[in-house]
Amino acid sequence: MPRALLSVSDKTGLVDFAQRLQKCGWEVLSTGGTEKTLKDAGIAVTPVEDVTEFPECFGGRVKTMHPKIMGGILMRRDNPEDIAEAKKQGIEPIDLIAVNLYPFEEALKKQSDRATLIENVDIGGPTLLRSAAKNAAFVTVVCDVADYDRVIAQVESKGTTLELRQELATKAFARTAAYDALIAETFSDGRYAGGMLMNGTTLRYGENPRQWGKYYDLWGTERPWKVIQEEAGKPMSYLNLLDADGAWNLVKEFSAPTAACIKHANPSGVASNGTITEAFQRSYDTDKLSAFGVIVALNEKCPAEVIQKIIDQKIFAEVIIAPGFDPEAVELLKQKPKIRAIEMANGKSPMANPVTYRSILGGMLLQNPDTSVVTEKKLTCVTEKKPTKEQIADMLFAWNVVKHAKSNAIVFAKDRVTVGIGCGQTSRVDSTWIAAKRAGERAKGAVMASDAFFPFPDSVEEAAKHGIAAIIQPGGSIRDAEVFAKANELGISMVTTGIRVFRH
């Protein structure tokens, strides 16, 4: 009779799984709370203590760490010496292990004290999982309740396949690695840090065709996006996803319907409006020259009208990313099969990942994302001339855009539309000049946002030449007094935010 050991903290699906195992003629072994749950459901259970002939001890710290359990998992069924030794020692095979670990992650989220965290460090669970995973040639290991259905389906058929057992084994190794990494990080106060990546997806290529690229999800998180359309035989590239990420992070700053056109991770045009269709049109119109091979991001569901505009105007769009697509929009997309469409499953909610990573100098840089929000109440007017309500609204709009442009970054905006963007320059005045060149006559009466303070008054002077009426910037330069004085001299309203928003 095949035997299964079930010992889980998450009881989801447990009873059904055990009942179906027994209907297939399996003996169920169990411990503690799992054993009680199964017995309460009327399922015959063999307590682990009956197998080991040794009681659970030390408050439950030792339950399954015994040769009759570990040997039953690790014995090689095709090795005569193992078979003979098992018979001599009275060890019977265990053919399936279902274990999910003590909820250390949940205890950590609850900010539990150290003693509670220690008691939520599982010892026997990882040992069972790793032992079963090591012996996947013969033993099925289940560490995720989401796998119960497909495991039991195979058990009810002809037994689990080697392919499935090996897949579940790698998942178990990943689970224990992620679990131990979090424990090490927690108890070392961050001196050690680790993370497990999963669901590796091969991309078309990296930044260039000669480079490979892959995308991974972080362990324990669901992928927040899905591909609605991509060209047959040409999956997403590294840059498609990198630009889509930048585009999405930008538009989700806004509550009003907002669209952005992105090139090389920088915005070429952004607009907010009463409708997402008009917002898209304005974001494209503001810089059509740059919007070639563009990434389009919408913070509302994509309607058919947006796709129709792309078709009618022959806009070369690489990717469209939105929190959803109307069915009519999906149908119209088929007329442009080279456009890649990404749906964000979590709408406008923040991304799950609380840390940004960058590999440098053979190591890794980590930081928390910039989630700062600047409101009218946080602005300090530093000039004699005060901005109007309309200018304040435009400055806050421009601030949310400049936050997502590469430094040094300058954004000109009017009526909640960017009219000129200069970014990624080594000199702030150069970025101002580029923004002014792109804006042309539209700069007159517009506002300007700067992602960092002005080291000199030259950018203010350049802005004034083109008719900028109000400026929003962090402040904090040793020459602030000169900068403020120049704004006063030129009749420009200026407000400071007190924070900078560099992006590299």
Tab-separated table of N, CA and C in Angstrom, residues 247 250-251 254 257-262 266-273 279-280 282-287 297 397-398 400-402 404 411-419 421:
chain	number	residue	atom	x	y	z
A	247	ALA	N	6.583	53.216	-18.447
A	247	ALA	CA	5.346	53.860	-18.884
A	247	ALA	C	4.231	53.645	-17.874
A	250	LEU	N	4.589	55.602	-14.668
A	250	LEU	CA	4.269	57.016	-14.854
A	250	LEU	C	2.759	57.248	-14.792
A	251	VAL	N	1.998	56.539	-15.615
A	251	VAL	CA	0.566	56.857	-15.699
A	251	VAL	C	-0.185	56.527	-14.418
A	254	PHE	N	-1.350	59.155	-11.716
A	254	PHE	CA	-2.475	60.064	-11.907
A	254	PHE	C	-3.809	59.392	-11.621
A	257	PRO	N	-7.930	60.421	-16.069
A	257	PRO	CA	-7.539	59.645	-17.255
A	257	PRO	C	-6.257	60.219	-17.862
A	258	THR	N	-5.228	59.383	-17.943
A	258	THR	CA	-3.914	59.854	-18.375
A	258	THR	C	-3.273	58.851	-19.326
A	259	ALA	N	-2.612	59.392	-20.351
A	259	ALA	CA	-1.897	58.565	-21.330
A	259	ALA	C	-0.473	59.073	-21.453
A	260	ALA	N	0.437	58.168	-21.740
A	260	ALA	CA	1.842	58.546	-21.911
A	260	ALA	C	2.431	57.804	-23.098
A	261	CYS	N	3.287	58.502	-23.823
A	261	CYS	CA	4.087	57.894	-24.884
A	261	CYS	C	5.531	57.857	-24.393
A	262	ILE	N	6.142	56.689	-24.462
A	262	ILE	CA	7.475	56.477	-23.882
A	262	ILE	C	8.441	55.999	-24.952
A	266	ASN	N	11.948	57.035	-21.374
A	266	ASN	CA	11.657	58.437	-21.102
A	266	ASN	C	10.352	58.834	-21.762
A	267	PRO	N	9.580	59.714	-21.140
A	267	PRO	CA	8.339	60.160	-21.766
A	267	PRO	C	8.613	61.135	-22.912
A	268	SER	N	7.908	60.945	-24.022
A	268	SER	CA	7.960	61.941	-25.102
A	268	SER	C	6.721	62.820	-25.048
A	269	GLY	N	5.630	62.282	-24.489
A	269	GLY	CA	4.413	63.062	-24.345
A	269	GLY	C	3.507	62.447	-23.301
A	270	VAL	N	2.899	63.290	-22.467
A	270	VAL	CA	1.979	62.832	-21.428
A	270	VAL	C	0.812	63.810	-21.389
A	271	ALA	N	-0.385	63.275	-21.209
A	271	ALA	CA	-1.558	64.154	-21.121
A	271	ALA	C	-2.614	63.552	-20.209
A	272	SER	N	-3.279	64.427	-19.456
A	272	SER	CA	-4.459	64.055	-18.683
A	272	SER	C	-5.657	64.776	-19.278
A	273	ASN	N	-6.814	64.099	-19.259
A	273	ASN	CA	-8.003	64.693	-19.853
A	273	ASN	C	-9.239	64.039	-19.262
A	279	ALA	N	-6.962	61.932	-23.955
A	279	ALA	CA	-5.659	61.982	-23.303
A	279	ALA	C	-4.604	61.328	-24.191
A	280	PHE	N	-4.936	60.198	-24.789
A	280	PHE	CA	-3.994	59.536	-25.690
A	280	PHE	C	-3.658	60.428	-26.872
A	282	ARG	N	-3.747	63.628	-27.222
A	282	ARG	CA	-2.920	64.774	-26.833
A	282	ARG	C	-1.498	64.356	-26.477
A	283	SER	N	-1.350	63.190	-25.857
A	283	SER	CA	-0.002	62.725	-25.510
A	283	SER	C	0.805	62.414	-26.763
A	284	TYR	N	0.119	61.972	-27.804
A	284	TYR	CA	0.800	61.685	-29.072
A	284	TYR	C	1.080	62.970	-29.843
A	285	ASP	N	0.097	63.852	-29.903
A	285	ASP	CA	0.228	65.080	-30.705
A	285	ASP	C	1.347	65.980	-30.211
A	286	THR	N	1.649	65.937	-28.921
A	286	THR	CA	2.616	66.881	-28.365
A	286	THR	C	4.038	66.665	-28.878
A	287	ASP	N	4.354	65.463	-29.346
A	287	ASP	CA	5.684	65.209	-29.911
A	287	ASP	C	5.616	63.993	-30.841
A	297	ALA	N	1.054	53.993	-22.801
A	297	ALA	CA	0.505	53.554	-21.514
A	297	ALA	C	-0.766	54.335	-21.216
A	397	PHE	N	1.007	68.521	-12.243
A	397	PHE	CA	1.000	67.573	-13.363
A	397	PHE	C	2.425	67.379	-13.880
A	398	ALA	N	3.124	68.488	-14.132
A	398	ALA	CA	4.489	68.409	-14.666
A	398	ALA	C	5.428	67.721	-13.682
A	400	ASN	N	4.706	65.297	-11.584
A	400	ASN	CA	4.504	63.845	-11.668
A	400	ASN	C	5.132	63.252	-12.919
A	401	VAL	N	5.275	64.065	-13.959
A	401	VAL	CA	5.930	63.591	-15.181
A	401	VAL	C	7.444	63.619	-15.029
A	402	VAL	N	7.984	64.740	-14.515
A	402	VAL	CA	9.442	64.872	-14.416
A	402	VAL	C	10.025	63.813	-13.486
A	404	HIS	N	9.476	60.848	-13.602
A	404	HIS	CA	9.696	59.610	-14.362
A	404	HIS	C	10.540	59.822	-15.619
A	411	VAL	N	10.580	69.480	-17.617
A	411	VAL	CA	9.301	69.279	-18.313
A	411	VAL	C	8.562	70.607	-18.408
A	412	PHE	N	8.148	70.947	-19.633
A	412	PHE	CA	7.248	72.076	-19.863
A	412	PHE	C	5.841	71.504	-20.026
A	413	ALA	N	4.840	72.154	-19.424
A	413	ALA	CA	3.472	71.645	-19.533
A	413	ALA	C	2.471	72.795	-19.511
A	414	LYS	N	1.338	72.555	-20.147
A	414	LYS	CA	0.243	73.526	-20.142
A	414	LYS	C	-1.066	72.792	-20.357
A	415	ASP	N	-2.067	73.138	-19.558
A	415	ASP	CA	-3.390	72.507	-19.663
A	415	ASP	C	-3.299	70.992	-19.521
A	416	ARG	N	-2.442	70.540	-18.598
A	416	ARG	CA	-2.249	69.114	-18.288
A	416	ARG	C	-1.779	68.304	-19.501
A	417	VAL	N	-0.950	68.942	-20.291
A	417	VAL	CA	-0.292	68.274	-21.418
A	417	VAL	C	1.168	68.708	-21.430
A	418	THR	N	2.097	67.764	-21.584
A	418	THR	CA	3.495	68.164	-21.735
A	418	THR	C	3.662	68.791	-23.115
A	419	VAL	N	4.381	69.906	-23.170
A	419	VAL	CA	4.623	70.549	-24.463
A	419	VAL	C	6.095	70.473	-24.848
A	421	ILE	N	9.843	68.214	-23.372
A	421	ILE	CA	10.551	67.433	-22.346
A	421	ILE	C	12.021	67.337	-22.730
